Amino acid sequence: MMSFFNRLENRARRIGSQLCVGLDPHPGDLPERTAQAALEFCTRLVDATADLAAAYKPNAAFFEMYGATGWDALNRVVLHIRSYEDPALILLDAKRGDISSTAAAYAAAVFNTLDVDAVTLNPYLGADSVRPFLEDPHRGVFLLCKTSNPGAADLQDLKVVGGSGVSMRVYERVARLAQQLNTGDNVGLVVGATQLDALVAVRREAPDLWFLSPGVGAQGGDLEAALRAGCRQDGMGMLVPVSRGIARAADPRQAARELRDQIAAASTAVKTTGQPALPQRLAALAGALLDLGCVRFGTFTLKSGINSPFYIDLRRLVADPHTLALAAEAFEPILAGLDYDSIAALPYAAMPIGTAVSLQTGRPMIYPRKEIKEYGTKAVVEGVYKTGDTAVVIDDLITTGGSKFEGIDKLTGVGLVVKDVVVLIDRSTSNAAEELAERGVNLHSVFKLEDLLDFWEMAGKVGETEIAAVRAFLEK
């Protein structure tokens, strides 16, 4: 028996669609406030879009409001969808959440009695509230992770500290829980299309899971930006539900077809490039780095004597606390996936960044001295640490792996363990990552210089001539 997400992916690939048509019979859209009118509203939408939708998402609330006749109408909507020769999958938007026998009863109601393929769940009660819905891999669940409503930040953005001591937001913890529970390939996540930063962060935590991403259309989500932020690198992995944008269109079928094609084009672009667009917070930081003069274009003589068409000076971050805070926030999602005890900022440019990251994450900062003290403690590494602690190295920039070894050697020389280096900008065009890997150290970066150049060029912030000169210089 195929798993739920194997079935969904097969359907999506077969018809070339990751569109989910929402079946939300709002009373205001009906000629009369009855279960029969809700049924007719939904069956018309199904008939208009049956070959365009990967899935349908009936909203239980708009049927429950009519009592027993509403449940009967919902059952008949399910049967109507099933009557097609190649039916779309059915995802019940019910947001169930309870424990023990109650959760098992809810699971029986939606999967056995109503016979839908998947259901949305509220995971607030923990893993045991989800497991009763996972017993049959043929049926799936989508856990509420980062929703698109304004009040989502009240709880979902709060920071928690896990068992490993790593700080992360609640929605990132939900993503990690979903990844752990997905042993039957039947757990997905609800991540709003309006939450671009969250899409990127959750995709990092759950690289293979499917997302249900509401918010396109009436809520103002940017479809292309959302897909670029949240799709897997194969262009799949995001189910985009749209309700009012189709139901209230003059021609629902045409509206659905256009949405299907827009989703397909954006997902193909992700597959072709293998790179998501910069999410909103990183885009703001990328623009601020340029505005602050941290990256400049022109003619500059480097220490080596070579003339360069650009110059990176991240020491200027200290001139703007807001941009420095944005930089610290950009480090946090990377650090959340690493195992470390202290942040080790390399002098001098990274020390303000390291301090801001320390304040952001709540982790202590240490730093290897550039000049070893000849008096007092004669410390090689400043700060509080103990032998065997793991330090993650923070720096502003990397060009070659060898540029980090002096600092790493000082840290390991006092008994610290270094497994990771995280930089704000990776401007290396050679083998910096490989050089570090030979020493057992992994390289991570907030930005690659090539991605920044692409962003600035597409945003019209830097002229084509300047961008071309930098690219030619980097290829030498």
Short mmCIF file of C-alpha atoms in Angstrom, two decimals:
data_model
loop_
_atom_site.label_atom_id
_atom_site.label_comp_id
_atom_site.label_asym_id
_atom_site.label_seq_id
_atom_site.Cartn_x
_atom_site.Cartn_y
_atom_site.Cartn_z
CA MET A 1 0.00 0.00 0.00
CA MET A 2 1.41 3.40 -0.99
CA SER A 3 1.99 6.04 1.66
CA PHE A 4 -0.13 9.17 1.63
CA PHE A 5 2.62 11.42 0.32
CA ASN A 6 3.61 8.89 -2.31
CA ARG A 7 0.01 9.03 -3.49
CA LEU A 8 -0.04 12.84 -3.39
CA GLU A 9 3.23 13.18 -5.26
CA ASN A 10 2.11 10.68 -7.91
CA ARG A 11 -1.10 12.66 -8.41
CA ALA A 12 0.79 15.98 -8.57
CA ARG A 13 3.26 14.69 -11.14
CA ARG A 14 0.61 12.89 -13.17
CA ILE A 15 -1.50 15.99 -13.75
CA GLY A 16 1.27 18.59 -13.42
CA SER A 17 -0.34 20.38 -10.50
CA GLN A 18 0.37 21.27 -6.88
CA LEU A 19 -2.87 23.22 -6.58
CA CYS A 20 -5.24 22.40 -3.73
CA VAL A 21 -8.74 23.76 -4.25
CA GLY A 22 -10.29 24.89 -0.98
CA LEU A 23 -13.94 23.98 -0.51
CA ASP A 24 -15.09 26.70 1.87
CA PRO A 25 -18.82 27.31 1.39
CA HIS A 26 -19.00 30.64 3.24
CA PRO A 27 -22.65 31.49 4.00
CA GLY A 28 -22.18 34.80 2.21
CA ASP A 29 -21.35 32.95 -1.01
CA LEU A 30 -24.49 30.81 -0.91
CA PRO A 31 -27.96 31.68 -2.25
CA GLU A 32 -29.39 30.39 1.03
CA ARG A 33 -27.90 29.32 4.37
CA THR A 34 -28.46 25.55 4.10
CA ALA A 35 -26.40 22.37 3.93
CA GLN A 36 -27.86 21.65 0.50
CA ALA A 37 -26.60 25.00 -0.82
CA ALA A 38 -23.16 24.25 0.61
CA LEU A 39 -23.18 20.86 -1.10
CA GLU A 40 -24.12 22.35 -4.47
CA PHE A 41 -21.51 25.10 -4.12
CA CYS A 42 -18.77 22.51 -3.55
CA THR A 43 -19.83 20.04 -6.23
CA ARG A 44 -19.84 22.84 -8.82
CA LEU A 45 -16.27 23.74 -7.88
CA VAL A 46 -15.21 20.10 -8.07
CA ASP A 47 -16.79 19.66 -11.49
CA ALA A 48 -15.03 22.79 -12.75
CA THR A 49 -11.57 21.79 -11.48
CA ALA A 50 -11.45 17.99 -11.21
CA ASP A 51 -8.55 17.62 -13.64
CA LEU A 52 -6.62 20.64 -12.30
CA ALA A 53 -6.50 19.96 -8.55
CA ALA A 54 -3.96 17.70 -6.90
CA ALA A 55 -6.20 17.79 -3.83
CA TYR A 56 -9.35 19.29 -2.38
CA LYS A 57 -9.54 20.81 1.09
CA PRO A 58 -13.08 20.97 2.48
CA ASN A 59 -13.29 23.09 5.62
CA ALA A 60 -15.18 21.12 8.27
CA ALA A 61 -16.47 24.25 10.03
CA PHE A 62 -18.64 25.33 7.08
CA PHE A 63 -20.43 21.96 7.21
CA GLU A 64 -20.54 21.43 10.99
CA MET A 65 -22.48 24.68 11.36
CA TYR A 66 -25.52 22.93 9.87
CA GLY A 67 -25.41 19.99 12.27
CA ALA A 68 -26.36 16.51 11.04
CA THR A 69 -27.40 17.76 7.59
CA GLY A 70 -24.04 19.48 7.26
CA TRP A 71 -22.16 16.27 8.00
CA ASP A 72 -24.28 14.50 5.44
CA ALA A 73 -23.45 17.22 2.90
CA LEU A 74 -19.74 16.86 3.65
CA ASN A 75 -19.96 13.10 3.17
CA ARG A 76 -21.69 13.63 -0.17
CA VAL A 77 -18.94 16.07 -1.25
CA VAL A 78 -16.36 13.37 -0.49
CA LEU A 79 -18.35 10.80 -2.47
CA HIS A 80 -18.67 13.23 -5.38
CA ILE A 81 -14.90 13.73 -5.54
CA ARG A 82 -14.39 9.96 -5.34
CA SER A 83 -16.78 9.43 -8.27
CA TYR A 84 -14.22 10.69 -10.78
CA GLU A 85 -12.12 8.08 -12.59
CA ASP A 86 -8.86 9.65 -11.40
CA PRO A 87 -9.92 11.52 -8.25
CA ALA A 88 -7.92 14.16 -6.41
CA LEU A 89 -6.95 13.46 -2.83
CA ILE A 90 -9.12 14.88 -0.05
CA LEU A 91 -7.66 16.80 2.86
CA LEU A 92 -10.08 17.70 5.64
CA ASP A 93 -9.29 21.06 7.22
CA ALA A 94 -10.44 20.29 10.75
CA LYS A 95 -7.42 21.19 12.95
CA ARG A 96 -8.11 18.34 15.37
CA GLY A 97 -6.03 18.03 18.53
CA ASP A 98 -6.58 15.74 21.49
CA ILE A 99 -5.04 12.72 23.21
CA SER A 100 -5.51 9.02 23.85
CA SER A 101 -8.89 7.50 23.04
CA THR A 102 -10.30 10.88 22.01
CA ALA A 103 -7.60 11.32 19.35
CA ALA A 104 -8.21 7.74 18.18
CA ALA A 105 -11.93 8.49 17.88
CA TYR A 106 -11.21 11.62 15.83
CA ALA A 107 -8.93 9.55 13.57
CA ALA A 108 -11.64 6.94 13.08
CA ALA A 109 -14.18 9.65 12.26
CA VAL A 110 -12.13 11.32 9.53
CA PHE A 111 -10.41 8.28 8.03
CA ASN A 112 -12.91 5.44 8.48
CA THR A 113 -16.32 7.10 8.60
CA LEU A 114 -15.78 10.13 6.37
CA ASP A 115 -13.05 8.39 4.32
CA VAL A 116 -10.85 11.41 3.62
CA ASP A 117 -7.17 10.98 2.77
CA ALA A 118 -5.64 13.46 5.22
CA VAL A 119 -6.49 15.91 7.99
CA THR A 120 -4.97 19.02 9.55
CA LEU A 121 -3.93 18.63 13.20
CA ASN A 122 -2.97 20.98 15.99
CA PRO A 123 0.19 19.45 17.56
CA TYR A 124 0.05 21.60 20.72
CA LEU A 125 -0.62 18.53 22.88
CA GLY A 126 2.52 16.78 21.64
CA ALA A 127 3.48 13.63 19.76
CA ASP A 128 0.96 11.35 21.48
CA SER A 129 -1.87 13.51 20.11
CA VAL A 130 -0.60 12.87 16.57
CA ARG A 131 0.31 9.17 16.63
CA PRO A 132 -3.28 7.80 16.52
CA PHE A 133 -3.64 9.47 13.10
CA LEU A 134 -0.46 7.84 11.76
CA GLU A 135 -1.28 4.18 12.17
CA ASP A 136 -2.27 3.82 8.51
CA PRO A 137 0.52 5.22 6.27
CA HIS A 138 -2.07 5.42 3.47
CA ARG A 139 -3.63 8.36 5.36
CA GLY A 140 -1.80 11.58 6.08
CA VAL A 141 -1.70 14.56 8.43
CA PHE A 142 -0.56 18.16 8.15
CA LEU A 143 0.58 19.62 11.48
CA LEU A 144 -0.01 23.31 12.10
CA CYS A 145 3.49 24.76 12.13
CA LYS A 146 3.66 28.44 11.10
CA THR A 147 0.25 29.71 10.17
CA SER A 148 -0.62 32.77 8.10
CA ASN A 149 -2.90 34.58 10.57
CA PRO A 150 -1.70 37.81 12.28
CA GLY A 151 -1.75 36.27 15.76
CA ALA A 152 0.50 33.36 14.78
CA ALA A 153 3.52 35.08 16.31
CA ASP A 154 1.90 35.12 19.79
CA LEU A 155 3.03 31.53 20.38
CA GLN A 156 4.63 30.14 17.24
CA ASP A 157 7.53 32.61 17.20
CA LEU A 158 8.46 32.15 20.86
CA LYS A 159 11.91 30.70 21.47
CA VAL A 160 12.38 27.42 23.28
CA VAL A 161 15.48 25.48 24.29
CA GLY A 162 15.56 21.81 23.37
CA GLY A 163 17.25 18.93 25.15
CA SER A 164 20.51 19.64 23.33
CA GLY A 165 20.47 23.24 24.57
CA VAL A 166 19.81 24.59 21.09
CA SER A 167 17.50 27.60 20.97
CA MET A 168 14.80 27.62 18.30
CA ARG A 169 11.34 29.00 17.67
CA VAL A 170 8.28 26.94 18.52
CA TYR A 171 7.41 26.47 14.85
CA GLU A 172 10.93 25.14 14.17
CA ARG A 173 10.48 22.67 17.04
CA VAL A 174 7.19 21.52 15.47
CA ALA A 175 9.01 21.00 12.17
CA ARG A 176 11.64 18.90 13.91
CA LEU A 177 8.92 16.88 15.65
CA ALA A 178 7.19 16.27 12.31
CA GLN A 179 10.45 15.05 10.81
CA GLN A 180 10.83 12.59 13.68
CA LEU A 181 7.23 11.34 13.40
CA ASN A 182 7.35 10.85 9.64
CA THR A 183 8.39 7.21 9.70
CA GLY A 184 5.47 6.23 7.44
CA ASP A 185 5.82 9.08 4.92
CA ASN A 186 2.50 10.52 6.02
CA VAL A 187 3.37 13.67 8.03
CA GLY A 188 3.37 17.15 6.48
CA LEU A 189 3.33 20.71 7.81
CA VAL A 190 1.12 23.77 7.46
CA VAL A 191 3.39 26.75 6.74
CA GLY A 192 1.74 29.95 5.52
CA ALA A 193 2.67 31.33 2.11
CA THR A 194 2.88 34.78 3.72
CA GLN A 195 5.69 33.57 6.03
CA LEU A 196 8.72 33.55 3.71
CA ASP A 197 11.37 33.43 6.44
CA ALA A 198 9.52 30.59 8.15
CA LEU A 199 9.25 28.66 4.88
CA VAL A 200 13.02 28.76 4.54
CA ALA A 201 13.64 27.88 8.19
CA VAL A 202 11.12 25.03 8.21
CA ARG A 203 12.46 23.66 4.92
CA ARG A 204 15.88 23.57 6.56
CA GLU A 205 14.46 21.54 9.48
CA ALA A 206 12.29 19.29 7.28
CA PRO A 207 14.00 19.05 3.87
CA ASP A 208 11.75 16.29 2.50
CA LEU A 209 8.33 16.96 4.01
CA TRP A 210 5.35 18.32 2.10
CA PHE A 211 4.00 21.73 3.11
CA LEU A 212 0.40 22.92 2.92
CA SER A 213 0.86 26.65 2.37
CA PRO A 214 -2.29 28.80 2.62
CA GLY A 215 -2.22 32.56 2.20
CA VAL A 216 -2.06 33.02 -1.58
CA GLY A 217 -4.84 35.20 -2.97
CA ALA A 218 -7.12 36.87 -0.44
CA GLN A 219 -4.40 36.96 2.26
CA GLY A 220 -1.91 38.58 -0.09
CA GLY A 221 0.81 35.92 -0.24
CA ASP A 222 3.30 36.19 -3.12
CA LEU A 223 2.91 32.85 -4.91
CA GLU A 224 6.25 32.83 -6.70
CA ALA A 225 8.22 34.02 -3.66
CA ALA A 226 6.55 31.42 -1.45
CA LEU A 227 7.31 28.57 -3.83
CA ARG A 228 10.91 29.67 -4.22
CA ALA A 229 11.28 29.85 -0.44
CA GLY A 230 9.54 26.59 0.42
CA CYS A 231 9.79 24.11 -2.46
CA ARG A 232 12.22 21.24 -2.30
CA GLN A 233 15.04 21.43 -4.82
CA ASP A 234 13.12 19.07 -7.11
CA GLY A 235 10.41 21.74 -7.39
CA MET A 236 7.93 19.62 -5.43
CA GLY A 237 6.84 19.52 -1.81
CA MET A 238 4.35 22.39 -1.61
CA LEU A 239 0.59 22.06 -1.86
CA VAL A 240 -0.95 25.49 -2.43
CA PRO A 241 -4.58 25.79 -1.24
CA VAL A 242 -6.73 28.50 -2.80
CA SER A 243 -10.42 28.91 -2.00
CA ARG A 244 -11.93 32.35 -2.55
CA GLY A 245 -9.57 33.18 -5.42
CA ILE A 246 -11.18 30.34 -7.39
CA ALA A 247 -14.70 30.15 -5.98
CA ARG A 248 -15.38 33.88 -6.38
CA ALA A 249 -13.78 34.18 -9.83
CA ALA A 250 -16.00 34.92 -12.82
CA ASP A 251 -14.68 31.70 -14.36
CA PRO A 252 -13.50 29.33 -11.58
CA ARG A 253 -12.04 26.83 -14.04
CA GLN A 254 -9.95 29.50 -15.75
CA ALA A 255 -8.79 30.86 -12.40
CA ALA A 256 -7.76 27.37 -11.29
CA ARG A 257 -5.96 26.72 -14.57
CA GLU A 258 -4.00 29.97 -14.29
CA LEU A 259 -3.03 29.20 -10.69
CA ARG A 260 -1.96 25.68 -11.63
CA ASP A 261 0.24 27.07 -14.41
CA GLN A 262 1.76 29.77 -12.17
CA ILE A 263 2.61 27.17 -9.53
CA ALA A 264 4.13 24.88 -12.17
CA ALA A 265 6.25 27.68 -13.65
CA ALA A 266 7.60 28.77 -10.25
CA SER A 267 8.31 25.21 -9.11
CA THR A 268 10.09 24.47 -12.41
CA ALA A 269 12.27 27.56 -11.86
CA VAL A 270 13.26 26.21 -8.43
CA LYS A 271 14.10 22.84 -9.96
CA THR A 272 16.12 24.49 -12.74
CA THR A 273 18.16 26.81 -10.54
CA GLY A 274 18.28 24.67 -7.41
CA GLN A 275 18.32 27.92 -5.46
CA PRO A 276 15.42 29.60 -3.63
CA ALA A 277 14.97 33.35 -3.83
CA LEU A 278 16.13 35.35 -0.82
CA PRO A 279 13.42 35.35 1.86
CA GLN A 280 12.10 38.65 3.12
CA ARG A 281 14.45 39.05 6.10
CA LEU A 282 17.54 38.11 4.09
CA ALA A 283 16.43 40.39 1.27
CA ALA A 284 16.21 43.27 3.77
CA LEU A 285 19.68 42.45 5.06
CA ALA A 286 21.10 42.18 1.53
CA GLY A 287 19.75 45.64 0.71
CA ALA A 288 21.00 47.11 3.98
CA LEU A 289 24.54 45.78 3.41
CA LEU A 290 24.61 47.68 0.14
CA ASP A 291 23.09 50.85 1.58
CA LEU A 292 25.52 50.84 4.49
CA GLY A 293 28.53 50.53 2.19
CA CYS A 294 29.49 47.10 3.48
CA VAL A 295 29.81 46.11 -0.18
CA ARG A 296 31.00 48.74 -2.65
CA PHE A 297 31.65 48.76 -6.37
CA GLY A 298 34.40 50.68 -8.18
CA THR A 299 38.17 50.19 -8.27
CA PHE A 300 39.93 49.12 -5.09
CA THR A 301 43.52 48.03 -4.47
CA LEU A 302 43.63 44.93 -2.30
CA LYS A 303 46.35 44.00 0.21
CA SER A 304 47.84 41.73 -2.45
CA GLY A 305 48.22 44.71 -4.79
CA ILE A 306 45.54 43.44 -7.17
CA ASN A 307 42.86 45.86 -8.36
CA SER A 308 39.33 44.67 -7.56
CA PRO A 309 36.01 45.97 -8.97
CA PHE A 310 34.38 45.56 -5.55
CA TYR A 311 35.23 45.72 -1.88
CA ILE A 312 33.60 44.06 1.13
CA ASP A 313 33.97 45.82 4.48
CA LEU A 314 31.67 44.28 7.09
CA ARG A 315 33.27 46.30 9.90
CA ARG A 316 30.80 49.00 8.86
CA LEU A 317 27.97 46.91 10.39
CA VAL A 318 28.65 48.61 13.73
CA ALA A 319 27.42 51.88 12.23
CA ASP A 320 23.81 50.66 12.12
CA PRO A 321 22.40 48.65 15.05
CA HIS A 322 19.34 47.64 13.00
CA THR A 323 21.45 46.07 10.24
CA LEU A 324 23.68 44.40 12.83
CA ALA A 325 20.55 42.90 14.43
CA LEU A 326 19.36 41.67 11.04
CA ALA A 327 22.72 39.98 10.55
CA ALA A 328 22.49 38.29 13.96
CA GLU A 329 18.98 37.03 13.17
CA ALA A 330 20.25 35.64 9.86
CA PHE A 331 22.84 33.51 11.68
CA GLU A 332 20.27 32.03 14.06
CA PRO A 333 18.53 29.48 11.78
CA ILE A 334 21.91 28.02 10.79
CA LEU A 335 23.13 27.84 14.37
CA ALA A 336 19.87 26.19 15.47
CA GLY A 337 20.90 23.07 13.56
CA LEU A 338 24.41 22.87 15.03
CA ASP A 339 25.76 21.35 18.23
CA TYR A 340 27.88 23.86 20.16
CA ASP A 341 28.51 25.34 23.60
CA SER A 342 30.01 28.71 22.74
CA ILE A 343 30.20 31.21 19.90
CA ALA A 344 33.81 31.92 18.95
CA ALA A 345 34.05 35.23 17.07
CA LEU A 346 37.26 35.82 15.14
CA PRO A 347 38.83 39.24 15.68
CA TYR A 348 38.22 41.85 14.65
CA ALA A 349 35.37 42.22 12.17
CA ALA A 350 33.35 39.31 13.56
CA MET A 351 33.42 40.42 17.18
CA PRO A 352 30.45 42.82 16.93
CA ILE A 353 28.60 40.20 14.89
CA GLY A 354 29.42 37.52 17.46
CA THR A 355 28.21 39.74 20.30
CA ALA A 356 24.92 40.39 18.51
CA VAL A 357 24.52 36.67 17.77
CA SER A 358 25.23 35.87 21.43
CA LEU A 359 22.50 38.28 22.52
CA GLN A 360 20.15 36.81 19.91
CA THR A 361 20.73 33.15 20.81
CA GLY A 362 21.52 33.42 24.52
CA ARG A 363 24.78 31.49 23.99
CA PRO A 364 28.08 32.69 25.52
CA MET A 365 30.78 34.23 23.34
CA ILE A 366 34.51 33.62 23.44
CA TYR A 367 37.24 34.76 21.09
CA PRO A 368 40.81 33.80 20.21
CA ARG A 369 43.15 36.74 20.68
CA LYS A 370 44.96 38.04 17.61
CA GLU A 371 47.91 39.03 19.80
CA ILE A 372 48.51 36.77 22.81
CA LYS A 373 48.80 38.66 26.10
CA GLU A 374 52.31 38.82 27.52
CA TYR A 375 51.04 39.81 30.96
CA GLY A 376 48.26 38.97 33.45
CA THR A 377 46.54 35.71 32.47
CA LYS A 378 48.45 35.52 29.15
CA ALA A 379 45.21 34.21 27.67
CA VAL A 380 45.11 32.80 24.16
CA VAL A 381 41.31 32.62 24.19
CA GLU A 382 39.21 35.13 26.11
CA GLY A 383 35.94 34.20 27.78
CA VAL A 384 34.61 31.40 29.96
CA TYR A 385 34.93 27.84 28.68
CA LYS A 386 36.18 24.41 29.70
CA THR A 387 38.20 21.72 28.00
CA GLY A 388 36.05 19.63 25.68
CA ASP A 389 33.49 22.37 24.98
CA THR A 390 32.44 22.79 21.37
CA ALA A 391 32.88 26.22 19.83
CA VAL A 392 31.26 27.31 16.58
CA VAL A 393 33.44 29.83 14.76
CA ILE A 394 31.71 33.01 13.61
CA ASP A 395 33.30 35.29 11.03
CA ASP A 396 32.23 38.02 8.66
CA LEU A 397 33.66 36.64 5.43
CA ILE A 398 35.51 33.70 3.90
CA THR A 399 37.70 33.69 0.83
CA THR A 400 39.89 30.65 1.53
CA GLY A 401 39.64 27.96 4.17
CA GLY A 402 43.18 28.68 5.27
CA SER A 403 42.17 32.14 6.47
CA LYS A 404 40.31 30.51 9.40
CA PHE A 405 42.97 28.05 10.54
CA GLU A 406 44.90 30.47 12.77
CA GLY A 407 41.82 31.11 14.88
CA ILE A 408 40.75 27.45 14.84
CA ASP A 409 44.25 26.35 15.94
CA LYS A 410 44.17 28.73 18.91
CA LEU A 411 40.77 27.40 19.95
CA THR A 412 41.72 23.73 19.64
CA GLY A 413 45.05 24.46 21.29
CA VAL A 414 43.27 25.24 24.58
CA GLY A 415 41.17 22.07 24.40
CA LEU A 416 38.08 23.31 22.56
CA VAL A 417 36.41 21.33 19.79
CA VAL A 418 35.61 23.10 16.49
CA LYS A 419 33.26 21.37 14.08
CA ASP A 420 31.64 24.29 12.24
CA VAL A 421 32.44 27.71 10.80
CA VAL A 422 29.56 30.09 10.00
CA VAL A 423 30.19 33.25 7.97
CA LEU A 424 27.97 36.07 6.84
CA ILE A 425 29.28 36.08 3.25
CA ASP A 426 31.04 33.26 1.43
CA ARG A 427 32.95 34.95 -1.39
CA SER A 428 35.16 31.94 -2.13
CA THR A 429 35.25 30.73 -5.72
CA SER A 430 37.65 27.90 -5.05
CA ASN A 431 37.69 25.16 -2.47
CA ALA A 432 37.30 26.88 0.92
CA ALA A 433 34.71 24.33 2.06
CA GLU A 434 36.96 21.44 1.00
CA GLU A 435 39.98 22.94 2.80
CA LEU A 436 37.99 23.15 6.01
CA ALA A 437 36.47 19.70 5.50
CA GLU A 438 39.96 18.19 5.36
CA ARG A 439 40.34 19.41 8.94
CA GLY A 440 36.95 17.99 9.92
CA VAL A 441 35.23 21.39 9.91
CA ASN A 442 31.98 22.19 8.10
CA LEU A 443 31.42 25.55 6.39
CA HIS A 444 28.04 27.33 6.54
CA SER A 445 27.15 30.76 5.19
CA VAL A 446 24.24 33.16 5.39
CA PHE A 447 24.95 34.41 1.87
CA LYS A 448 27.03 33.27 -1.05
CA LEU A 449 28.41 36.24 -2.95
CA GLU A 450 26.96 34.90 -6.20
CA ASP A 451 23.45 34.93 -4.69
CA LEU A 452 23.90 38.50 -3.47
CA LEU A 453 25.01 39.59 -6.94
CA ASP A 454 21.97 37.91 -8.48
CA PHE A 455 19.66 39.58 -5.96
CA TRP A 456 21.15 43.07 -6.38
CA GLU A 457 21.03 42.74 -10.14
CA MET A 458 17.41 41.55 -10.22
CA ALA A 459 16.39 44.25 -7.73
CA GLY A 460 18.06 46.92 -9.86
CA LYS A 461 20.30 47.97 -6.97
CA VAL A 462 23.55 47.50 -8.90
CA GLY A 463 24.08 48.09 -12.60
CA GLU A 464 24.70 45.26 -15.06
CA THR A 465 28.16 46.65 -15.91
CA GLU A 466 29.33 46.55 -12.28
CA ILE A 467 27.87 43.06 -11.74
CA ALA A 468 29.51 41.76 -14.92
CA ALA A 469 32.89 43.20 -13.86
CA VAL A 470 32.69 41.45 -10.48
CA ARG A 471 31.72 38.13 -12.05
CA ALA A 472 34.59 38.37 -14.53
CA PHE A 473 36.99 39.19 -11.67
CA LEU A 474 35.79 36.20 -9.62
CA GLU A 475 36.26 33.82 -12.56
CA LYS A 476 39.97 34.68 -12.94
#
